[in-house]
Coordinates of C-alpha atoms in Angstrom, one line a residue:
M1163 CA -27.9 -1.7 34.3
S1164 CA -25.5 -3.9 32.6
S1165 CA -26.5 -7.7 33.7
F1166 CA -23.9 -10.6 34.1
S1167 CA -24.1 -13.9 32.7
P1168 CA -24.6 -16.5 35.4
Q1169 CA -21.2 -18.3 34.5
F1170 CA -19.2 -14.6 34.8
L1171 CA -20.6 -14.4 37.9
D1172 CA -19.9 -17.8 39.2
E1173 CA -16.7 -17.6 38.1
L1174 CA -16.1 -14.7 39.9
R1175 CA -17.8 -15.8 43.3
A1176 CA -15.5 -19.1 42.5
R1177 CA -12.0 -16.8 41.9
V1178 CA -12.8 -14.6 44.9
S1179 CA -12.2 -15.6 49.0
L1180 CA -14.7 -14.7 50.7
E1181 CA -13.0 -14.2 54.0
D1182 CA -10.3 -12.0 52.5
V1183 CA -12.8 -9.4 51.3
V1184 CA -14.7 -9.6 54.2
G1185 CA -10.9 -9.8 56.5
K1186 CA -10.3 -6.4 55.3
R1187 CA -13.3 -5.0 57.2
V1188 CA -13.6 -7.1 59.6
K1189 CA -11.0 -9.1 62.1
L1190 CA -12.7 -12.3 61.5
I1191 CA -11.5 -15.7 64.3
R1192 CA -11.3 -18.8 62.5
R1193 CA -13.6 -21.2 64.8
G1194 CA -13.7 -25.2 62.5
R1195 CA -14.7 -24.7 59.0
E1196 CA -16.5 -20.6 60.3
Y1197 CA -15.3 -17.6 60.6
V1198 CA -16.5 -14.6 63.8
G1199 CA -16.0 -11.4 64.1
L1200 CA -18.1 -8.5 65.1
S1201 CA -20.9 -7.0 62.7
P1202 CA -19.4 -4.5 60.5
F1203 CA -23.6 -3.5 60.0
Q1204 CA -24.2 -2.3 63.3
K1205 CA -22.5 -1.7 66.9
E1206 CA -21.9 -5.0 68.9
K1207 CA -19.7 -5.9 71.6
T1208 CA -20.4 -9.6 71.2
P1209 CA -19.6 -11.5 68.0
S1210 CA -22.7 -12.4 66.2
F1211 CA -21.7 -12.1 61.9
T1212 CA -20.6 -15.3 60.7
V1213 CA -18.0 -16.3 57.2
V1214 CA -19.2 -19.9 55.7
P1215 CA -15.9 -19.8 53.5
D1216 CA -17.2 -23.5 51.4
K1217 CA -20.5 -22.2 50.9
G1218 CA -20.2 -18.6 49.7
F1219 CA -22.4 -16.7 52.7
Y1220 CA -22.0 -14.6 54.8
H1221 CA -24.7 -14.3 58.1
D1222 CA -24.9 -11.4 60.5
F1223 CA -27.2 -12.3 63.4
S1224 CA -27.7 -9.3 65.1
S1225 CA -28.8 -7.1 61.3
G1226 CA -30.0 -10.0 59.6
E1227 CA -28.1 -8.8 56.8
H1228 CA -27.2 -12.3 54.7
G1229 CA -25.4 -13.3 51.0
D1230 CA -22.8 -13.3 48.3
V1231 CA -19.0 -12.1 48.6
I1232 CA -20.4 -9.6 45.7
D1233 CA -23.7 -8.4 48.2
F1234 CA -21.2 -7.9 51.0
V1235 CA -19.4 -4.7 48.7
M1236 CA -22.5 -4.0 47.7
K1237 CA -23.6 -3.3 51.5
V1238 CA -19.9 -2.2 52.9
E1239 CA -19.5 0.4 50.5
G1240 CA -22.3 1.6 49.2
L1241 CA -22.1 0.6 45.6
S1242 CA -24.1 -0.8 42.9
F1243 CA -24.5 -4.0 41.8
P1244 CA -22.8 -3.7 38.3
E1245 CA -20.3 -1.4 40.7
A1246 CA -19.3 -4.5 43.5
V1247 CA -18.6 -7.2 40.1
E1248 CA -16.2 -4.7 38.4
R1249 CA -14.3 -3.6 41.8
L1250 CA -14.0 -7.7 42.8
A1251 CA -13.4 -8.2 38.8
A1252 CA -10.4 -6.0 38.6
Q1253 CA -9.0 -8.3 41.9
A1254 CA -9.7 -11.6 40.5
G1255 CA -8.3 -10.7 37.0
M1256 CA -10.7 -11.0 35.9
E1257 CA -11.9 -9.2 32.5
I1258 CA -16.1 -7.3 32.5
P1259 CA -17.8 -8.8 29.4
N1260 CA -19.4 -5.9 27.2
D1261 CA -22.9 -5.6 27.7
S1262 CA -23.2 -5.9 23.9
P1263 CA -26.2 -7.5 21.5
E1264 CA -23.1 -9.9 20.6
E1265 CA -22.2 -10.7 24.5
R1266 CA -26.5 -11.1 24.9
E1267 CA -26.0 -13.6 21.7
K1268 CA -23.2 -15.4 23.1
D1269 CA -24.9 -15.7 26.2
R1270 CA -27.6 -17.7 24.3
Q1271 CA -25.4 -19.4 22.1
R1272 CA -23.9 -21.3 26.0
Q1273 CA -27.9 -22.1 26.9
T1274 CA -28.9 -23.3 23.8
L1275 CA -24.9 -25.6 24.4
Y1276 CA -26.3 -27.0 27.3
D1277 CA -29.2 -27.5 26.4
A1278 CA -27.1 -29.9 23.3
M1279 CA -25.4 -30.9 26.1
D1280 CA -27.7 -32.5 28.1
V1281 CA -29.8 -34.0 24.9
A1282 CA -26.7 -35.7 23.8
C1283 CA -26.0 -37.0 27.7
A1284 CA -29.7 -38.7 27.3
Q1285 CA -28.6 -39.8 24.2
F1286 CA -25.7 -41.9 25.3
Q1287 CA -27.8 -42.9 28.2
K1288 CA -30.1 -44.4 26.3
M1289 CA -27.7 -46.3 24.0
L1290 CA -26.0 -48.1 26.6
R1291 CA -29.8 -50.2 27.1
M1292 CA -30.1 -49.9 23.2
P1293 CA -27.8 -54.2 22.0
E1294 CA -25.1 -52.4 20.4
G1295 CA -24.4 -51.0 23.8
K1296 CA -24.4 -54.7 25.4
A1297 CA -20.8 -54.9 25.5
A1298 CA -20.1 -51.5 27.5
L1299 CA -22.8 -52.9 29.5
A1300 CA -21.4 -55.7 30.5
Y1301 CA -18.2 -53.8 31.2
L1302 CA -19.4 -51.4 33.6
H1303 CA -21.0 -53.9 35.1
G1304 CA -17.9 -56.0 34.8
R1305 CA -15.8 -53.5 36.6
G1306 CA -18.3 -53.8 39.9
L1307 CA -20.5 -50.6 39.2
P1308 CA -24.3 -51.5 39.6
D1309 CA -27.0 -49.8 37.7
S1310 CA -27.4 -47.1 40.8
T1311 CA -23.9 -46.3 39.7
I1312 CA -24.5 -46.0 36.5
E1313 CA -27.6 -43.7 36.9
R1314 CA -26.0 -42.0 38.9
F1315 CA -23.1 -41.3 37.2
R1316 CA -25.0 -41.2 33.8
L1317 CA -22.7 -43.2 32.2
G1318 CA -23.3 -44.4 28.4
Y1319 CA -21.7 -45.0 25.6
A1320 CA -21.5 -43.9 22.0
P1321 CA -22.2 -46.3 19.3
D1322 CA -19.1 -47.5 16.6
S1323 CA -21.1 -45.3 13.6
R1324 CA -19.6 -42.4 11.7
G1325 CA -23.1 -41.1 12.6
T1326 CA -25.4 -42.5 14.2
M1327 CA -25.2 -39.9 17.4
K1328 CA -25.6 -37.1 14.7
G1329 CA -29.1 -39.1 13.1
A1330 CA -30.3 -39.4 16.5
L1331 CA -29.5 -35.8 18.0
A1332 CA -30.8 -34.3 14.2
R1333 CA -34.2 -36.4 15.2
E1334 CA -34.1 -34.7 18.4
G1335 CA -33.9 -31.2 16.8
V1336 CA -30.6 -30.1 17.1
P1337 CA -28.4 -28.5 14.5
E1338 CA -25.6 -29.9 13.1
E1339 CA -23.9 -26.0 13.9
L1340 CA -24.5 -26.6 17.7
M1341 CA -23.7 -30.2 17.6
R1342 CA -20.3 -29.3 15.4
E1343 CA -19.5 -26.4 18.5
A1344 CA -20.6 -28.6 20.6
G1345 CA -18.2 -31.2 19.8
L1346 CA -20.3 -33.7 19.1
I1347 CA -18.7 -34.4 15.6
R1348 CA -16.6 -33.4 13.4
R1349 CA -15.8 -32.2 10.3
P1350 CA -13.3 -34.2 8.1
D1351 CA -10.9 -32.3 6.2
D1352 CA -11.0 -33.8 2.6
G1353 CA -14.3 -32.2 2.5
R1354 CA -15.9 -35.1 3.6
P1355 CA -19.6 -35.4 6.3
D1356 CA -19.5 -34.4 9.6
F1357 CA -19.1 -37.6 11.8
D1358 CA -19.8 -39.0 15.6
Y1359 CA -16.3 -37.1 17.6
F1360 CA -16.6 -40.3 20.0
R1361 CA -17.5 -43.6 18.4
G1362 CA -17.3 -46.7 20.2
R1363 CA -16.6 -45.9 23.8
V1364 CA -18.3 -46.2 27.3
M1365 CA -18.8 -42.6 27.5
F1366 CA -19.0 -39.9 31.1
P1367 CA -20.5 -37.2 31.3
I1368 CA -18.5 -33.9 33.0
T1369 CA -20.2 -31.7 34.8
D1370 CA -19.5 -28.0 35.6
R1371 CA -20.1 -26.7 39.4
R1372 CA -24.2 -26.5 39.1
G1373 CA -24.3 -30.2 37.4
R1374 CA -24.5 -29.6 34.0
V1375 CA -22.8 -31.2 31.6
V1376 CA -20.7 -29.3 29.5
A1377 CA -18.6 -32.3 27.9
F1378 CA -17.9 -36.0 27.3
G1379 CA -15.0 -38.3 28.1
G1380 CA -15.1 -41.6 26.1
R1381 CA -12.9 -44.7 27.0
I1382 CA -12.3 -47.1 24.1
M1383 CA -13.7 -50.5 24.6
A1384 CA -11.7 -51.8 21.3
K1385 CA -8.3 -51.6 20.9
G1386 CA -7.3 -48.0 19.9
E1387 CA -5.7 -45.2 21.1
P1388 CA -6.0 -42.6 22.8
K1389 CA -7.6 -44.8 25.3
Y1390 CA -9.5 -41.9 26.3
L1391 CA -10.8 -39.3 24.6
N1392 CA -12.6 -35.9 25.7
S1393 CA -14.7 -33.6 24.2
P1394 CA -13.0 -30.7 23.0
E1395 CA -12.5 -27.3 24.2
S1396 CA -15.6 -25.1 23.5
A1397 CA -17.3 -22.0 25.0
I1398 CA -18.3 -23.6 28.0
F1399 CA -16.2 -26.0 28.7
Q1400 CA -12.6 -25.5 29.9
K1401 CA -11.0 -28.6 31.6
R1402 CA -8.7 -26.1 33.3
H1403 CA -11.3 -25.1 35.0
V1404 CA -13.2 -28.6 35.6
L1405 CA -12.9 -31.4 38.3
Y1406 CA -14.8 -34.5 37.5
G1407 CA -17.3 -36.3 40.3
L1408 CA -17.4 -32.8 41.6
T1409 CA -21.4 -32.4 41.1
Q1410 CA -21.5 -35.3 43.6
A1411 CA -18.7 -35.0 45.4
L1412 CA -19.4 -31.3 46.4
K1413 CA -21.8 -31.4 49.8
P1414 CA -20.7 -34.6 51.2
A1415 CA -17.2 -33.3 51.0
R1416 CA -18.0 -29.8 52.6
D1417 CA -20.1 -31.6 55.4
G1418 CA -17.2 -34.2 55.7
G1419 CA -15.1 -31.4 55.7
R1420 CA -12.5 -33.1 53.0
I1421 CA -11.5 -33.7 49.4
L1422 CA -9.7 -36.3 47.7
V1423 CA -8.0 -35.9 44.4
T1424 CA -7.6 -38.6 42.2
E1425 CA -6.4 -39.0 38.5
G1426 CA -9.2 -40.8 36.6
Y1427 CA -12.8 -41.4 35.9
M1428 CA -13.1 -45.2 37.4
D1429 CA -10.8 -43.4 40.9
V1430 CA -13.4 -41.8 41.1
I1431 CA -15.7 -44.0 40.8
S1432 CA -14.7 -46.0 43.1
L1433 CA -14.3 -44.2 45.0
H1434 CA -17.9 -42.9 45.6
Q1435 CA -19.4 -45.9 46.1
A1436 CA -17.4 -47.9 48.4
G1437 CA -17.9 -44.4 51.1
F1438 CA -15.6 -41.9 50.0
D1439 CA -18.1 -39.9 48.2
F1440 CA -15.6 -36.4 48.2
A1441 CA -13.2 -37.4 45.6
V1442 CA -12.7 -36.2 42.4
A1443 CA -10.2 -35.4 39.7
P1444 CA -8.8 -32.9 36.9
L1445 CA -9.2 -34.4 33.4
G1446 CA -6.0 -35.5 32.2
T1447 CA -4.3 -32.6 33.0
A1448 CA -1.9 -31.8 36.6
L1449 CA -3.9 -29.1 39.1
T1450 CA -3.5 -26.0 37.7
E1451 CA -4.6 -22.6 39.3
D1452 CA -7.7 -22.6 39.1
H1453 CA -8.8 -26.1 40.3
L1454 CA -6.2 -25.4 43.7
Q1455 CA -8.2 -22.5 44.1
A1456 CA -11.6 -24.0 43.2
L1457 CA -10.3 -26.4 46.2
W1458 CA -8.9 -24.2 48.4
K1459 CA -12.9 -23.2 48.4
I1460 CA -14.6 -26.3 49.7
V1461 CA -11.8 -27.0 51.9
H1462 CA -8.3 -25.1 53.1
E1463 CA -6.6 -28.7 53.2
P1464 CA -7.5 -30.6 50.2
T1465 CA -5.6 -34.0 49.7
V1466 CA -4.3 -35.3 46.5
C1467 CA -4.0 -39.6 46.0
F1468 CA -2.1 -40.3 42.9
D1469 CA -1.4 -43.9 42.0
G1470 CA 1.6 -45.5 42.8
D1471 CA 3.6 -46.0 40.0
T1472 CA 6.7 -44.2 38.9
A1473 CA 4.4 -42.0 37.1
G1474 CA 2.2 -41.2 39.8
Q1475 CA 4.5 -40.4 41.3
K1476 CA 5.8 -38.0 39.4
A1477 CA 2.9 -36.3 39.1
A1478 CA 2.3 -35.6 42.6
M1479 CA 5.5 -34.2 42.8
R1480 CA 4.7 -31.6 40.1
V1481 CA 1.2 -31.2 42.0
A1482 CA 3.5 -29.7 45.0
D1483 CA 5.9 -28.5 42.8
H1484 CA 2.7 -25.9 41.3
A1485 CA 1.2 -25.6 44.7
L1486 CA 4.6 -24.2 46.3
A1487 CA 3.6 -20.2 44.6
L1488 CA -0.3 -20.5 45.7
L1489 CA 0.0 -21.5 49.7
K1490 CA -0.9 -18.6 52.1
P1491 CA -1.9 -19.4 55.7
G1492 CA -3.6 -22.0 56.7
Y1493 CA -4.4 -23.5 53.3
S1494 CA -2.2 -26.3 52.1
L1495 CA -2.2 -29.6 50.8
R1496 CA -1.9 -33.2 52.0
F1497 CA -0.9 -36.5 49.8
A1498 CA -1.8 -39.9 49.8
L1499 CA 1.0 -42.3 48.8
L1500 CA -1.1 -45.3 47.2
P1501 CA 1.0 -48.7 47.3
T1502 CA 3.6 -49.3 44.5
G1503 CA 1.6 -50.6 41.8
E1504 CA -2.2 -49.9 43.4
D1505 CA -4.6 -47.3 41.8
P1506 CA -8.0 -46.4 43.6
D1507 CA -9.7 -48.9 41.9
S1508 CA -7.6 -51.7 41.6
L1509 CA -6.4 -51.4 45.8
I1510 CA -10.4 -50.9 46.8
K1511 CA -11.0 -54.2 44.4
A1512 CA -8.2 -56.0 46.0
R1513 CA -8.3 -55.1 49.6
G1514 CA -11.3 -53.5 50.1
A1515 CA -12.4 -49.9 52.2
A1516 CA -10.6 -50.3 54.8
A1517 CA -7.1 -50.3 52.8
M1518 CA -8.3 -47.2 51.1
S1519 CA -8.8 -45.3 55.0
E1520 CA -5.2 -46.2 55.8
V1521 CA -3.8 -45.1 52.8
L1522 CA -6.0 -41.4 53.7
A1523 CA -5.1 -42.0 57.5
A1524 CA -1.1 -41.7 56.6
T1525 CA -1.5 -38.4 54.4
L1526 CA 1.8 -36.1 54.5
P1527 CA 1.8 -33.0 54.2
L1528 CA 3.3 -30.5 51.2
S1529 CA 6.4 -30.5 53.9
E1530 CA 7.1 -33.7 53.7
I1531 CA 6.9 -34.1 50.5
L1532 CA 9.0 -31.9 48.9
W1533 CA 11.3 -32.8 51.8
R1534 CA 11.2 -36.9 50.2
M1535 CA 11.7 -35.1 46.9
E1536 CA 15.1 -33.1 48.4
T1537 CA 16.4 -36.1 49.8
Q1538 CA 15.3 -39.3 47.9
G1539 CA 15.2 -41.2 51.3
R1540 CA 19.0 -40.2 52.4
M1541 CA 20.4 -38.1 54.9
P1542 CA 23.6 -36.6 53.6
T1543 CA 26.4 -38.2 55.6
T1544 CA 29.2 -34.9 55.0
P1545 CA 28.7 -30.7 55.8
E1546 CA 29.2 -30.6 51.8
E1547 CA 26.4 -32.4 50.5
R1548 CA 24.5 -30.8 53.8
A1549 CA 24.7 -27.7 52.6
G1550 CA 23.6 -28.7 48.5
L1551 CA 20.5 -30.4 50.7
E1552 CA 19.5 -26.9 52.6
D1553 CA 20.2 -25.1 49.7
R1554 CA 17.8 -27.1 48.1
L1555 CA 15.3 -27.0 50.1
S1556 CA 16.2 -23.0 50.2
R1557 CA 15.3 -23.0 46.5
Q1558 CA 12.2 -24.6 47.3
A1559 CA 10.9 -22.3 50.4
L1560 CA 11.7 -18.7 48.7
R1561 CA 8.7 -19.9 46.1
I1562 CA 6.6 -19.7 48.5
G1563 CA 4.6 -16.6 47.5
D1564 CA 3.3 -15.5 50.8
S1565 CA 6.0 -14.4 53.6
T1566 CA 4.2 -15.9 56.5
V1567 CA 4.4 -19.7 55.1
R1568 CA 8.0 -18.9 53.2
S1569 CA 9.2 -18.1 56.4
H1570 CA 7.9 -21.1 58.5
F1571 CA 9.0 -23.2 55.7
L1572 CA 12.4 -22.6 55.8
R1573 CA 12.1 -22.8 59.7
A1574 CA 11.0 -25.7 59.4
F1575 CA 13.2 -27.1 56.5
K1576 CA 16.7 -26.0 59.4
D1577 CA 15.3 -27.0 62.1
R1578 CA 14.7 -31.0 60.5
L1579 CA 18.4 -30.4 59.4
W1580 CA 19.9 -30.3 62.9
S1581 CA 17.5 -32.9 63.9
E1582 CA 18.0 -35.5 61.9
W1583 CA 21.8 -34.8 61.7
R1584 CA 21.7 -34.9 65.7
E1585 CA 19.6 -38.1 65.5
A1586 CA 22.3 -39.4 62.6
G1587 CA 25.4 -38.4 65.5
R1588 CA 23.4 -40.8 68.2
R1589 CA 23.6 -43.6 66.3
R1590 CA 27.1 -42.8 64.9
N1591 CA 27.8 -42.8 68.2
K1592 CA 26.5 -46.8 69.1
G1593 CA 27.9 -49.6 68.3
A1594 CA 26.8 -52.9 68.9
G1595 CA 25.4 -53.3 72.5
G1596 CA 24.7 -49.3 73.0
E1597 CA 29.4 -49.8 73.3
R1598 CA 30.5 -46.1 70.7
R1599 CA 32.2 -46.9 68.1
P1600 CA 34.4 -43.8 67.2
S1601 CA 35.2 -43.8 63.2
P1602 CA 38.7 -42.6 62.1
Q1603 CA 38.9 -38.9 61.3
V1604 CA 41.8 -37.7 59.5
G1605 CA 43.4 -35.4 61.4
I1606 CA 45.9 -32.0 60.1
P1607 CA 48.8 -30.4 61.7
A1608 CA 48.7 -27.8 64.7
A1609 CA 50.3 -25.2 62.5
A1610 CA 47.5 -25.6 60.1
A1611 CA 45.1 -25.4 62.4
R1612 CA 46.7 -21.7 63.7
A1613 CA 47.2 -20.5 60.5
T1614 CA 44.2 -18.2 59.9
G1615 CA 44.0 -17.1 63.8
T1616 CA 43.6 -13.8 62.9
D1617 CA 40.2 -13.8 61.2
P1618 CA 37.4 -12.5 63.6
L1619 CA 35.0 -15.0 62.5
R1620 CA 37.1 -18.5 62.5
G1621 CA 38.6 -16.4 66.0
A1622 CA 35.0 -16.8 67.5
Q1623 CA 33.9 -20.6 65.7
Q1624 CA 37.3 -21.4 67.6
V1625 CA 35.7 -20.3 71.3
L1626 CA 32.8 -21.6 70.6
L1627 CA 34.2 -24.7 70.2
A1628 CA 36.7 -24.2 73.4
I1629 CA 33.2 -23.4 75.5
V1630 CA 32.5 -26.7 74.4
L1631 CA 35.8 -28.5 75.3
R1632 CA 36.1 -26.8 78.5
H1633 CA 32.7 -27.3 79.8
P1634 CA 30.6 -29.6 77.8
D1635 CA 27.1 -29.0 79.7
V1636 CA 26.7 -26.2 77.9
F1637 CA 25.6 -28.1 75.1
E1638 CA 22.9 -30.2 76.6
A1639 CA 21.2 -25.5 76.3
E1640 CA 23.2 -24.7 74.0
G1641 CA 24.1 -28.0 71.7
E1642 CA 21.6 -26.9 68.8
R1643 CA 23.4 -23.6 67.9
L1644 CA 26.5 -25.7 67.7
G1645 CA 25.5 -28.0 65.5
A1646 CA 23.5 -26.1 63.6
L1647 CA 26.5 -24.1 62.8
G1648 CA 29.2 -24.7 59.6
F1649 CA 32.9 -23.7 59.8
A1650 CA 34.7 -22.7 56.6
D1651 CA 37.7 -24.4 58.0
A1652 CA 37.9 -27.9 56.8
G1653 CA 39.5 -28.6 60.3
L1654 CA 37.9 -26.7 62.5
D1655 CA 34.8 -28.3 61.3
R1656 CA 35.6 -31.7 61.3
L1657 CA 36.5 -31.0 65.1
R1658 CA 33.1 -29.2 65.6
Q1659 CA 31.4 -32.5 63.7
A1660 CA 33.1 -34.6 66.0
V1661 CA 31.8 -33.0 69.4
V1662 CA 28.2 -32.4 68.3
T1663 CA 28.2 -36.6 67.1
I1664 CA 29.8 -37.4 71.0
L1665 CA 27.7 -35.4 72.9
S1666 CA 24.6 -35.7 71.2
G1667 CA 24.8 -39.1 72.1
Q1668 CA 26.5 -38.9 75.2
P1669 CA 25.2 -35.6 76.9
D1670 CA 26.5 -37.3 80.8
L1671 CA 30.1 -36.4 79.3
D1672 CA 32.7 -33.9 81.3
A1673 CA 35.5 -32.3 80.1
A1674 CA 37.8 -34.8 81.0
G1675 CA 35.3 -37.6 78.6
L1676 CA 35.3 -35.5 75.7
A1677 CA 38.8 -34.9 75.5
R1678 CA 39.1 -38.7 76.0
E1679 CA 36.2 -39.8 73.3
L1680 CA 38.1 -36.9 70.6
A1681 CA 41.3 -39.2 71.2
A1682 CA 39.6 -41.5 70.1
A1683 CA 38.2 -40.2 67.8
G1684 CA 42.3 -39.1 66.1
L1685 CA 42.1 -35.7 67.3
A1686 CA 43.5 -35.3 70.5
A1687 CA 46.1 -32.8 68.0
E1688 CA 43.5 -30.8 66.7
S1689 CA 41.9 -30.4 70.6
D1690 CA 44.7 -29.5 72.3
A1691 CA 46.0 -27.1 69.4
L1692 CA 42.5 -25.1 69.4
L1693 CA 43.0 -25.6 73.2
G1694 CA 46.4 -24.2 73.5
D1695 CA 46.2 -21.6 70.9
P1696 CA 47.0 -18.6 72.7
M1697 CA 43.6 -16.5 72.4
I1698 CA 41.9 -18.9 74.3
S1699 CA 43.8 -19.7 76.8
H1700 CA 44.5 -16.2 77.8
H1701 CA 40.4 -15.5 78.0
R1702 CA 39.2 -16.0 81.6
K1703 CA 35.3 -15.3 81.0
I1704 CA 35.7 -19.5 79.0
A1705 CA 38.6 -21.2 81.5
A1706 CA 37.9 -24.4 83.1
A1707 CA 37.6 -22.2 86.1
A1708 CA 35.0 -19.9 85.2
D1709 CA 31.8 -19.1 86.5
A1710 CA 28.8 -20.8 84.8
E1711 CA 27.4 -17.1 84.5
S1712 CA 30.1 -15.6 82.4
V1713 CA 30.3 -18.7 80.4
L1714 CA 27.3 -18.4 79.1
A1715 CA 27.3 -14.9 78.5
T1716 CA 30.3 -15.1 76.2
W1717 CA 29.2 -17.9 74.4
R1718 CA 26.1 -15.8 73.5
D1719 CA 28.2 -12.8 73.0
T1720 CA 30.3 -15.2 70.4
L1721 CA 27.5 -16.5 68.3
E1722 CA 25.7 -13.2 68.4
T1723 CA 28.9 -12.3 66.5
L1724 CA 28.5 -15.2 64.1
R1725 CA 24.4 -14.9 63.9
R1726 CA 25.8 -11.9 62.1
A1727 CA 28.1 -12.6 59.6
A1728 CA 26.0 -16.3 58.2
F1729 CA 22.7 -13.5 57.7
A1730 CA 24.8 -11.2 55.9
A1731 CA 26.0 -14.4 54.1
E1732 CA 22.3 -15.0 53.4
R1733 CA 21.2 -11.8 52.4
E1734 CA 23.9 -11.7 49.6
T1735 CA 22.5 -15.6 48.6
I1736 CA 19.0 -14.6 48.4
K1737 CA 20.1 -11.6 46.3
K1738 CA 21.6 -13.7 43.5
R1739 CA 19.5 -15.9 43.3
L1740 CA 16.2 -13.4 42.9
A1741 CA 18.2 -11.0 41.2
G1742 CA 17.0 -11.9 37.5
D1743 CA 13.5 -10.9 38.8
L1744 CA 13.4 -7.1 38.6
T1745 CA 9.6 -7.2 38.8
P1746 CA 8.0 -5.7 41.9
D1747 CA 6.5 -9.0 43.2
G1748 CA 10.1 -10.5 43.1
W1749 CA 11.3 -7.4 44.7
R1750 CA 8.1 -8.2 47.4
R1751 CA 10.1 -11.9 47.7
Q1752 CA 13.2 -10.5 48.4
Q1753 CA 12.7 -8.4 51.3
A1754 CA 10.1 -11.5 53.1
A1755 CA 13.2 -13.5 52.1
L1756 CA 15.9 -11.9 54.0
R1757 CA 13.3 -11.2 56.8
A1758 CA 12.8 -15.0 57.0
A1759 CA 16.5 -14.4 56.8
I1760 CA 16.7 -12.4 60.2
G1761 CA 14.1 -14.4 62.5
D1762 CA 16.2 -17.9 61.0
S1763 CA 18.9 -16.3 62.8
E1764 CA 17.9 -15.2 65.4
G1765 CA 16.5 -18.4 66.4

């Protein structure tokens, strides 16, 4: 029977989604942080089967079955333990380690590395309380850390010496080869003896999910670079997998249903000390896919909090950008924005825990961060700018791998564009004292307005505008559709924009009132030309005397014509955007985007 190292099994459980695996066999219904469904082990009518994703287990109250994702696959598929592990590893894209003497030796070495790192951690802690660690201890106390916090996070000190730690570890029985492999000593290029890797630094032990020390971070006490130094990667430490503070944060995060991602060691410690004991931090790098998957195992919507300076804002944008391809239904991120120039540690020291609570109470969803990133705080004022913003937002949404989430993002962005555009129109229509101050519009000759009158799409657009000009009450129910459209003919589109703007601000206008407002905006000629066009003037179903039912039916038929044309155009745009991606996943994204486009055009 094959054997697997505890480290490999832990990583497998972390990568595979328990609810996804179970969901292929059981129809699960979400209830808070858990899922329930009918037992897969025996027949029942009332759900008694529970999945607890953040703790990684299921329990069936009807049969007493209990276990993790490996146990579930073994039970429902009748597989042995190695077979279940191999199947799940294939799903997770993990390579099965060879069950060979060499691999067993590597496992033994990894365990020895854990032992060496724990001995080193104890030595660093001891050095902090020695005379040579006096300045480091004063520094930590000066940062507001009491001894209880120092002990909880096992903080220590590496003396400013080339061989003090090397000698201390040797006296504890740690061989030099193991020190080197653990990244505790380093061999110089000139052939001199190995020297201590960390020197003159306050030491922050970095632990894995099980609380084992796997690496260290060191902050220099004197002047010098780098300010923070992490252990080199090793057989037990890959920084893309590790989050600082997770050992301490795991239970509070699970119990409270929230986890906070910040930037540095001191931020994490200060947050924990102030009562935000669900804070973690990546190790000087952006959040990786492995980090995100690990966070989603704990809570479905982690909060990312970065410094309020420009670098912190850029880091937040990179996280948002990186997360898009990984989103799935129910799993996303929220963002906490700190005041400019502040980090969690400085904010808490200056204004207390209440200020941090206010920041966390005002978190923003990922979609809002993308919106702010693309608008830069300025809404478009012209059709061209609006089209550009819509294109940029659509490109962001199309990067989302899950078709359901992608469709919702596309729809949300389109809805918000319309809402913001309409609100801007209302504001423009109201001057001081609530009176409308129309802005001048550039008119076009009536002949030019009819120049392409034989174009069927332009004809449909003319019909829509004519309906609103003669029957403005249609706008209250159908105006959103008109506002979301864009006409290729510049003159016709100016008239459309003016109608939308006027009626958004003054929804009670009748046909005569709308005509007066258009004249005040300098668009009387365009309006008269449209209504005087033979195609419009002889169209009995939209005449001024036509009944409301006939008018509304004509509106919807005409809109359907434009909807089909819009979808055809969007289909070509999507094909061009994704034409270079010939992978099966790229094809699926293209088809999902096309389905989303159909849904949006039908909305």
